[in-house]
Amino acid sequence: MTKTARNSRQSARVVPLRKGTTLEMVRLCCPDASQAGLISESFGLAVLDSDGIRDLHEKLIVETADALNEGLGERAMQIHLQRIVGSYVGSAHGAGQFYSRAVTEARDATAKAANETRDEDLDGPVGFDSAAQRKREFAADMALQSHALRMAAEGAVAAYEQVVGEKWKPFERPVDNPGQSVDRKATELQMAALG
């Protein structure tokens, strides 16, 4: 085997990719329109215009792309929109995860409050909500926030497809592994010292 063939095989390696957040992941952790409506009704909160949020964000990104069209080439536009849409999707996913934790805390607090032998979980003085009620209300607020961000992300994804002409998918970057190159250098130095 020649030296160049051996070097090309050694340099060809599998680079692990860091998976990006997808719109499906957002849909799994953020409430949909019907659940957000039910939460609004149950807690006496404002009913969100889900379709309006989605349509406005789609229009916003399409108009932004139109304004940038002359200044950016096709590939530059795709990269720019990839980043913008990725930030919307990432923001919605983060809000959805926070909402999920808030629901878990509200359920735990409500279950504890149902146990009549626990004095610390009893309702507060007249005029004050119990800790469990405050946690349920907080979870409801987080539900509406994560739903609004989900709809904004869905609008951004739809705009990407409209402008670029292909479905949006998250950017998958190589996993950072700076220790490996340091280890390799240390190994080379040690082997050189051994002769």
CSV table of C-alpha atoms in Angstrom, one decimal:
chain,number,residue,atom,x,y,z
A,1,MET,CA,0.0,0.0,0.0
A,2,THR,CA,1.4,3.4,-0.9
A,3,LYS,CA,1.9,6.1,1.7
A,4,THR,CA,-0.7,8.5,0.2
A,5,ALA,CA,-3.4,5.8,0.2
A,6,ARG,CA,-2.7,5.1,3.9
A,7,ASN,CA,-2.8,8.8,4.7
A,8,SER,CA,-6.1,9.3,3.0
A,9,ARG,CA,-7.6,6.4,5.0
A,10,GLN,CA,-6.3,7.8,8.3
A,11,SER,CA,-7.7,11.2,7.6
A,12,ALA,CA,-11.1,9.9,6.7
A,13,ARG,CA,-12.9,9.7,10.0
A,14,VAL,CA,-16.5,9.8,11.2
A,15,VAL,CA,-17.3,13.1,12.7
A,16,PRO,CA,-20.2,12.9,15.2
A,17,LEU,CA,-22.9,15.5,14.7
A,18,ARG,CA,-24.7,17.5,17.4
A,19,LYS,CA,-28.4,17.1,16.7
A,20,GLY,CA,-30.4,20.3,16.4
A,21,THR,CA,-33.8,21.0,17.7
A,22,THR,CA,-36.6,20.1,15.3
A,23,LEU,CA,-40.1,21.5,15.0
A,24,GLU,CA,-41.4,18.0,15.9
A,25,MET,CA,-39.5,18.4,19.3
A,26,VAL,CA,-41.3,21.7,19.8
A,27,ARG,CA,-44.7,20.2,19.0
A,28,LEU,CA,-44.0,17.5,21.6
A,29,CYS,CA,-43.4,19.9,24.5
A,30,CYS,CA,-45.5,22.9,23.7
A,31,PRO,CA,-49.3,23.0,23.9
A,32,ASP,CA,-51.3,23.0,20.6
A,33,ALA,CA,-54.1,25.6,19.9
A,34,SER,CA,-56.8,23.4,21.5
A,35,GLN,CA,-54.9,22.8,24.7
A,36,ALA,CA,-53.9,26.5,24.9
A,37,GLY,CA,-57.6,27.4,24.5
A,38,LEU,CA,-58.6,25.0,27.3
A,39,ILE,CA,-55.9,26.3,29.6
A,40,SER,CA,-57.0,29.9,28.9
A,41,GLU,CA,-60.6,29.1,29.6
A,42,SER,CA,-59.8,27.1,32.8
A,43,PHE,CA,-57.5,29.7,34.3
A,44,GLY,CA,-59.3,32.8,33.1
A,45,LEU,CA,-56.4,33.9,30.9
A,46,ALA,CA,-56.4,35.7,27.5
A,47,VAL,CA,-57.2,33.5,24.5
A,48,LEU,CA,-54.3,33.7,22.0
A,49,ASP,CA,-54.8,34.2,18.3
A,50,SER,CA,-52.7,31.2,17.4
A,51,ASP,CA,-53.2,31.5,13.6
A,52,GLY,CA,-52.5,35.2,13.8
A,53,ILE,CA,-49.2,34.7,15.5
A,54,ARG,CA,-48.2,32.0,13.0
A,55,ASP,CA,-49.2,34.1,10.0
A,56,LEU,CA,-47.6,37.3,11.3
A,57,HIS,CA,-44.2,35.5,11.8
A,58,GLU,CA,-44.4,33.8,8.4
A,59,LYS,CA,-45.2,37.2,6.8
A,60,LEU,CA,-42.4,38.9,8.8
A,61,ILE,CA,-39.7,36.5,7.6
A,62,VAL,CA,-40.9,36.5,4.0
A,63,GLU,CA,-40.9,40.3,3.9
A,64,THR,CA,-37.4,40.3,5.5
A,65,ALA,CA,-36.1,37.9,2.8
A,66,ASP,CA,-37.7,40.1,0.1
A,67,ALA,CA,-35.9,43.2,1.5
A,68,LEU,CA,-32.5,41.3,1.6
A,69,ASN,CA,-33.0,39.6,-1.8
A,70,GLU,CA,-30.8,42.0,-3.8
A,71,GLY,CA,-28.0,42.0,-1.2
A,72,LEU,CA,-27.8,38.3,-0.6
A,73,GLY,CA,-27.1,35.4,-2.9
A,74,GLU,CA,-29.2,32.3,-2.8
A,75,ARG,CA,-26.9,30.4,-0.6
A,76,ALA,CA,-26.3,33.3,1.8
A,77,MET,CA,-30.1,33.8,2.1
A,78,GLN,CA,-30.5,30.1,2.9
A,79,ILE,CA,-27.8,30.3,5.6
A,80,HIS,CA,-29.3,33.5,7.0
A,81,LEU,CA,-32.8,32.1,7.2
A,82,GLN,CA,-31.5,28.8,8.6
A,83,ARG,CA,-30.1,30.7,11.6
A,84,ILE,CA,-33.2,32.9,12.1
A,85,VAL,CA,-35.6,29.9,11.9
A,86,GLY,CA,-33.3,27.9,14.2
A,87,SER,CA,-33.4,30.6,16.8
A,88,TYR,CA,-37.3,30.6,16.7
A,89,VAL,CA,-37.4,26.8,17.0
A,90,GLY,CA,-34.8,26.8,19.8
A,91,SER,CA,-36.6,29.5,21.7
A,92,ALA,CA,-39.9,27.6,21.5
A,93,HIS,CA,-38.3,24.4,22.5
A,94,GLY,CA,-36.7,26.0,25.6
A,95,ALA,CA,-40.0,27.5,26.6
A,96,GLY,CA,-41.7,24.1,26.1
A,97,GLN,CA,-39.2,22.4,28.3
A,98,PHE,CA,-39.7,25.1,31.0
A,99,TYR,CA,-43.4,24.6,30.7
A,100,SER,CA,-43.0,20.9,31.2
A,101,ARG,CA,-41.1,21.4,34.4
A,102,ALA,CA,-43.7,23.9,35.7
A,103,VAL,CA,-46.4,21.3,35.1
A,104,THR,CA,-44.5,18.7,36.9
A,105,GLU,CA,-44.0,21.0,39.9
A,106,ALA,CA,-47.7,22.0,39.9
A,107,ARG,CA,-48.7,18.3,39.9
A,108,ASP,CA,-46.3,17.5,42.7
A,109,ALA,CA,-47.6,20.5,44.8
A,110,THR,CA,-51.2,19.6,44.1
A,111,ALA,CA,-50.6,16.0,45.1
A,112,LYS,CA,-49.0,17.1,48.3
A,113,ALA,CA,-51.8,19.5,49.1
A,114,ALA,CA,-54.3,16.7,48.7
A,115,ASN,CA,-52.6,14.9,51.6
A,116,GLU,CA,-54.5,16.2,54.6
A,117,THR,CA,-51.9,15.2,57.2
A,118,ARG,CA,-49.3,17.7,55.8
A,119,ASP,CA,-49.7,21.1,57.6
A,120,GLU,CA,-47.2,22.9,55.4
A,121,ASP,CA,-49.2,22.4,52.3
A,122,LEU,CA,-52.5,23.7,53.6
A,123,ASP,CA,-54.1,26.7,52.0
A,124,GLY,CA,-52.8,30.1,53.2
A,125,PRO,CA,-54.8,32.7,55.1
A,126,VAL,CA,-58.0,34.0,53.6
A,127,GLY,CA,-57.3,36.0,50.5
A,128,PHE,CA,-54.0,34.3,49.7
A,129,ASP,CA,-53.6,31.4,47.3
A,130,SER,CA,-52.0,28.1,48.3
A,131,ALA,CA,-48.5,27.3,47.0
A,132,ALA,CA,-50.1,24.6,44.8
A,133,GLN,CA,-52.5,27.1,43.3
A,134,ARG,CA,-49.7,29.5,42.5
A,135,LYS,CA,-47.7,26.7,40.9
A,136,ARG,CA,-50.8,25.8,38.7
A,137,GLU,CA,-51.3,29.4,37.7
A,138,PHE,CA,-47.6,29.7,36.8
A,139,ALA,CA,-47.7,26.5,34.7
A,140,ALA,CA,-50.8,27.9,32.9
A,141,ASP,CA,-48.9,31.2,32.1
A,142,MET,CA,-45.9,29.1,30.9
A,143,ALA,CA,-48.3,27.1,28.7
A,144,LEU,CA,-49.5,30.2,26.9
A,145,GLN,CA,-46.0,31.5,26.5
A,146,SER,CA,-44.7,28.3,25.0
A,147,HIS,CA,-47.7,28.0,22.8
A,148,ALA,CA,-47.2,31.5,21.4
A,149,LEU,CA,-43.5,30.7,20.7
A,150,ARG,CA,-44.5,27.4,19.1
A,151,MET,CA,-46.8,29.3,16.7
A,152,ALA,CA,-44.0,31.8,15.9
A,153,ALA,CA,-41.7,28.9,15.2
A,154,GLU,CA,-44.2,27.3,12.9
A,155,GLY,CA,-44.6,30.5,11.0
A,156,ALA,CA,-40.9,30.9,10.6
A,157,VAL,CA,-40.5,27.3,9.3
A,158,ALA,CA,-43.3,27.9,6.8
A,159,ALA,CA,-41.6,31.1,5.6
A,160,TYR,CA,-38.3,29.3,5.2
A,161,GLU,CA,-39.9,26.7,3.0
A,162,GLN,CA,-41.7,29.5,1.0
A,163,VAL,CA,-38.5,31.5,0.4
A,164,VAL,CA,-35.9,28.8,0.1
A,165,GLY,CA,-38.1,26.2,-1.6
A,166,GLU,CA,-37.2,23.3,0.6
A,167,LYS,CA,-38.2,22.1,4.1
A,168,TRP,CA,-36.3,23.6,7.0
A,169,LYS,CA,-34.2,21.2,9.0
A,170,PRO,CA,-31.9,22.1,11.9
A,171,PHE,CA,-28.2,22.7,11.3
A,172,GLU,CA,-26.2,19.8,12.7
A,173,ARG,CA,-22.7,20.8,13.6
A,174,PRO,CA,-19.8,18.6,14.5
A,175,VAL,CA,-19.5,17.8,18.2
A,176,ASP,CA,-16.7,19.9,19.8
A,177,ASN,CA,-14.0,17.7,21.1
A,178,PRO,CA,-11.0,19.9,21.9
A,179,GLY,CA,-9.5,17.4,24.3
A,180,GLN,CA,-8.9,14.9,21.6
A,181,SER,CA,-6.4,17.1,19.7
A,182,VAL,CA,-4.7,18.0,23.0
A,183,ASP,CA,-4.4,14.3,23.9
A,184,ARG,CA,-2.9,13.6,20.4
A,185,LYS,CA,-0.3,16.3,20.9
A,186,ALA,CA,0.6,15.1,24.3
A,187,THR,CA,0.9,11.5,22.9
A,188,GLU,CA,3.2,12.8,20.2
A,189,LEU,CA,5.4,14.7,22.6
A,190,GLN,CA,5.6,11.7,25.0
A,191,MET,CA,6.5,9.3,22.1
A,192,ALA,CA,9.1,11.8,20.9
A,193,ALA,CA,10.6,11.9,24.4
A,194,LEU,CA,10.9,8.1,24.5
A,195,GLY,CA,12.8,8.2,21.3
